[in-house]
């Protein structure tokens, strides 16, 4: 099954196919749906047999059994620089991604600094706050929408924002 499986009360357990292989290359830590697709986050670097790099975040569309990367930047960057532990859709229609990462893609610059949490609008990944002080001061392990706010839980004792809004 390669770290992810599907269960149906009619069909039982099955894999999520990916070309000649299935699943992803390492553990999956978080699952959510976003705009009709299943979104996975975890420690994996590639889909199935390793032929398609995704950098810890991938999307699955069951209609065509198609896996895809989430392009997080205007360049050919996808995914984030370290593990994803939490995923949730916000009231603003964005996908929120939490984990232990400090950048998106595999490059690190002040323009890609996200500090453990970011949001994705379907085209661009954005930091939560003003770079270079944007995000949370430690790993994010849980995300949940609460009214119009996004609540984050994890191993942090400080926020790294330049400013902090009220709920």
mmCIF file of C-alpha atoms in Angstrom:
data_model
loop_
_atom_site.group_PDB
_atom_site.id
_atom_site.type_symbol
_atom_site.label_atom_id
_atom_site.label_comp_id
_atom_site.label_asym_id
_atom_site.label_seq_id
_atom_site.Cartn_x
_atom_site.Cartn_y
_atom_site.Cartn_z
ATOM 1 C CA UNK A 1 0.000 0.000 0.000
ATOM 2 C CA UNK A 2 3.049 2.286 0.394
ATOM 3 C CA UNK A 3 1.919 4.372 3.382
ATOM 4 C CA UNK A 4 -1.676 5.051 2.320
ATOM 5 C CA UNK A 5 -4.739 2.883 1.745
ATOM 6 C CA UNK A 6 -8.429 3.330 1.034
ATOM 7 C CA UNK A 7 -11.272 1.518 2.824
ATOM 8 C CA UNK A 8 -14.793 1.029 1.512
ATOM 9 C CA UNK A 9 -17.408 -1.017 3.383
ATOM 10 C CA UNK A 10 -18.314 -2.561 0.017
ATOM 11 C CA UNK A 11 -14.836 -3.158 -1.469
ATOM 12 C CA UNK A 12 -12.686 -3.444 1.670
ATOM 13 C CA UNK A 13 -9.091 -2.189 1.618
ATOM 14 C CA UNK A 14 -7.319 -1.077 -1.565
ATOM 15 C CA UNK A 15 -4.333 0.987 -2.644
ATOM 16 C CA UNK A 16 -4.338 4.416 -4.233
ATOM 17 C CA UNK A 17 -2.621 3.791 -7.591
ATOM 18 C CA UNK A 18 0.237 5.899 -8.908
ATOM 19 C CA UNK A 19 1.291 4.807 -12.389
ATOM 20 C CA UNK A 20 3.107 1.483 -12.178
ATOM 21 C CA UNK A 21 3.335 1.870 -8.406
ATOM 22 C CA UNK A 22 1.073 3.156 -5.638
ATOM 23 C CA UNK A 23 1.154 5.427 -2.614
ATOM 24 C CA UNK A 24 4.101 7.570 -1.569
ATOM 25 C CA UNK A 25 7.758 7.027 -0.612
ATOM 26 C CA UNK A 26 7.499 7.503 3.199
ATOM 27 C CA UNK A 27 5.002 8.032 6.017
ATOM 28 C CA UNK A 28 1.815 10.072 5.677
ATOM 29 C CA UNK A 29 1.056 12.273 8.713
ATOM 30 C CA UNK A 30 -2.002 14.246 7.605
ATOM 31 C CA UNK A 31 -4.963 13.972 5.238
ATOM 32 C CA UNK A 32 -7.669 16.418 4.229
ATOM 33 C CA UNK A 33 -9.838 17.233 1.252
ATOM 34 C CA UNK A 34 -9.406 20.491 -0.629
ATOM 35 C CA UNK A 35 -11.373 21.543 -3.699
ATOM 36 C CA UNK A 36 -12.476 17.985 -4.450
ATOM 37 C CA UNK A 37 -9.027 16.400 -4.111
ATOM 38 C CA UNK A 38 -7.458 14.344 -1.337
ATOM 39 C CA UNK A 39 -4.394 16.162 0.029
ATOM 40 C CA UNK A 40 -1.605 14.207 1.775
ATOM 41 C CA UNK A 41 1.147 15.605 3.967
ATOM 42 C CA UNK A 42 4.002 13.766 5.612
ATOM 43 C CA UNK A 43 7.645 12.762 5.403
ATOM 44 C CA UNK A 44 7.557 11.494 1.806
ATOM 45 C CA UNK A 45 9.652 13.042 -0.941
ATOM 46 C CA UNK A 46 8.094 11.305 -3.944
ATOM 47 C CA UNK A 47 5.051 9.504 -5.293
ATOM 48 C CA UNK A 48 4.913 5.726 -5.630
ATOM 49 C CA UNK A 49 8.195 4.376 -6.919
ATOM 50 C CA UNK A 50 10.008 7.685 -6.463
ATOM 51 C CA UNK A 51 9.625 8.851 -10.047
ATOM 52 C CA UNK A 52 7.711 12.062 -9.236
ATOM 53 C CA UNK A 53 9.171 14.361 -6.557
ATOM 54 C CA UNK A 54 6.510 16.062 -4.424
ATOM 55 C CA UNK A 55 8.407 17.234 -1.307
ATOM 56 C CA UNK A 56 6.025 16.135 1.452
ATOM 57 C CA UNK A 57 2.696 17.343 0.010
ATOM 58 C CA UNK A 58 0.668 15.726 -2.782
ATOM 59 C CA UNK A 59 -2.874 15.694 -4.171
ATOM 60 C CA UNK A 60 -4.931 12.735 -5.366
ATOM 61 C CA UNK A 61 -7.933 12.992 -7.667
ATOM 62 C CA UNK A 62 -9.933 9.770 -7.526
ATOM 63 C CA UNK A 63 -11.926 10.605 -10.665
ATOM 64 C CA UNK A 64 -8.932 9.791 -12.832
ATOM 65 C CA UNK A 65 -6.718 8.064 -10.253
ATOM 66 C CA UNK A 66 -4.282 10.928 -10.802
ATOM 67 C CA UNK A 67 -1.602 12.114 -8.381
ATOM 68 C CA UNK A 68 -0.180 15.618 -8.659
ATOM 69 C CA UNK A 69 2.202 18.009 -6.979
ATOM 70 C CA UNK A 70 0.999 21.208 -5.363
ATOM 71 C CA UNK A 71 2.922 24.030 -7.026
ATOM 72 C CA UNK A 72 3.614 26.355 -4.131
ATOM 73 C CA UNK A 73 5.596 29.051 -5.900
ATOM 74 C CA UNK A 74 5.840 30.871 -9.180
ATOM 75 C CA UNK A 75 8.952 28.851 -10.085
ATOM 76 C CA UNK A 76 9.113 25.065 -10.462
ATOM 77 C CA UNK A 77 9.055 24.696 -6.681
ATOM 78 C CA UNK A 78 6.671 22.239 -5.071
ATOM 79 C CA UNK A 79 6.123 20.990 -1.557
ATOM 80 C CA UNK A 80 7.926 22.134 1.576
ATOM 81 C CA UNK A 81 11.425 21.691 2.982
ATOM 82 C CA UNK A 82 10.599 19.294 5.877
ATOM 83 C CA UNK A 83 7.781 17.150 7.295
ATOM 84 C CA UNK A 84 4.116 18.150 7.083
ATOM 85 C CA UNK A 85 2.118 17.139 10.171
ATOM 86 C CA UNK A 86 -1.238 18.889 9.726
ATOM 87 C CA UNK A 87 -3.580 20.028 6.944
ATOM 88 C CA UNK A 88 -6.886 21.899 7.113
ATOM 89 C CA UNK A 89 -9.087 24.029 4.888
ATOM 90 C CA UNK A 90 -9.717 27.484 6.312
ATOM 91 C CA UNK A 91 -12.897 29.545 6.288
ATOM 92 C CA UNK A 92 -11.140 31.750 3.714
ATOM 93 C CA UNK A 93 -11.035 28.844 1.238
ATOM 94 C CA UNK A 94 -7.276 28.348 1.590
ATOM 95 C CA UNK A 95 -5.432 25.147 2.460
ATOM 96 C CA UNK A 96 -3.371 25.506 5.640
ATOM 97 C CA UNK A 97 -0.211 23.405 5.958
ATOM 98 C CA UNK A 98 1.569 22.880 9.284
ATOM 99 C CA UNK A 99 4.699 20.986 10.231
ATOM 100 C CA UNK A 100 8.392 21.378 10.933
ATOM 101 C CA UNK A 101 9.462 23.287 7.829
ATOM 102 C CA UNK A 102 11.003 26.701 7.337
ATOM 103 C CA UNK A 103 10.653 27.038 3.576
ATOM 104 C CA UNK A 104 8.662 25.803 0.624
ATOM 105 C CA UNK A 105 10.274 23.770 -2.100
ATOM 106 C CA UNK A 106 13.881 22.771 -1.699
ATOM 107 C CA UNK A 107 15.381 26.245 -1.664
ATOM 108 C CA UNK A 108 15.723 28.619 1.255
ATOM 109 C CA UNK A 109 15.487 32.385 0.832
ATOM 110 C CA UNK A 110 13.727 35.136 2.757
ATOM 111 C CA UNK A 111 10.973 35.094 0.120
ATOM 112 C CA UNK A 112 10.250 31.414 0.813
ATOM 113 C CA UNK A 113 10.473 31.590 4.626
ATOM 114 C CA UNK A 114 7.295 30.186 6.181
ATOM 115 C CA UNK A 115 8.271 28.950 9.693
ATOM 116 C CA UNK A 116 6.179 25.828 10.310
ATOM 117 C CA UNK A 117 2.836 27.053 8.928
ATOM 118 C CA UNK A 118 1.627 28.445 5.614
ATOM 119 C CA UNK A 119 -1.513 28.831 3.524
ATOM 120 C CA UNK A 120 -2.105 27.893 -0.108
ATOM 121 C CA UNK A 121 -4.800 29.549 -2.246
ATOM 122 C CA UNK A 122 -4.604 27.002 -5.057
ATOM 123 C CA UNK A 123 -1.795 28.828 -6.837
ATOM 124 C CA UNK A 124 0.644 30.321 -4.321
ATOM 125 C CA UNK A 125 1.913 29.328 -0.893
ATOM 126 C CA UNK A 126 2.013 32.263 1.515
ATOM 127 C CA UNK A 127 3.505 32.850 4.929
ATOM 128 C CA UNK A 128 1.251 33.846 7.812
ATOM 129 C CA UNK A 129 2.685 37.190 8.808
ATOM 130 C CA UNK A 130 5.452 39.361 7.445
ATOM 131 C CA UNK A 131 8.776 37.728 6.429
ATOM 132 C CA UNK A 132 11.260 37.129 7.889
ATOM 133 C CA UNK A 133 9.183 36.819 11.086
ATOM 134 C CA UNK A 134 6.202 34.828 9.921
ATOM 135 C CA UNK A 135 4.771 31.697 11.434
ATOM 136 C CA UNK A 136 5.215 29.860 14.693
ATOM 137 C CA UNK A 137 8.266 29.251 16.872
ATOM 138 C CA UNK A 138 8.118 25.435 16.731
ATOM 139 C CA UNK A 139 6.559 22.440 15.019
ATOM 140 C CA UNK A 140 2.831 22.437 14.208
ATOM 141 C CA UNK A 141 1.101 19.090 14.841
ATOM 142 C CA UNK A 142 -2.593 20.013 14.581
ATOM 143 C CA UNK A 143 -4.753 22.452 12.620
ATOM 144 C CA UNK A 144 -8.490 23.050 12.858
ATOM 145 C CA UNK A 145 -10.893 25.639 11.559
ATOM 146 C CA UNK A 146 -12.832 27.285 14.380
ATOM 147 C CA UNK A 147 -15.382 29.775 13.055
ATOM 148 C CA UNK A 148 -13.388 32.084 10.804
ATOM 149 C CA UNK A 149 -10.070 31.393 12.569
ATOM 150 C CA UNK A 150 -7.419 28.719 11.992
ATOM 151 C CA UNK A 151 -6.260 27.151 15.256
ATOM 152 C CA UNK A 152 -2.778 25.616 15.400
ATOM 153 C CA UNK A 153 -1.477 23.252 18.064
ATOM 154 C CA UNK A 154 2.028 21.948 18.454
ATOM 155 C CA UNK A 155 5.439 22.186 20.079
ATOM 156 C CA UNK A 156 5.751 25.968 20.077
ATOM 157 C CA UNK A 157 5.719 28.457 22.917
ATOM 158 C CA UNK A 158 5.930 31.609 20.830
ATOM 159 C CA UNK A 159 4.550 33.118 17.689
ATOM 160 C CA UNK A 160 7.020 34.548 15.220
ATOM 161 C CA UNK A 161 4.678 37.100 13.669
ATOM 162 C CA UNK A 162 5.598 40.742 13.339
ATOM 163 C CA UNK A 163 2.003 41.354 14.479
ATOM 164 C CA UNK A 164 -0.649 39.118 16.029
ATOM 165 C CA UNK A 165 -4.357 39.545 15.282
ATOM 166 C CA UNK A 166 -7.262 38.831 17.591
ATOM 167 C CA UNK A 167 -9.838 36.156 16.777
#
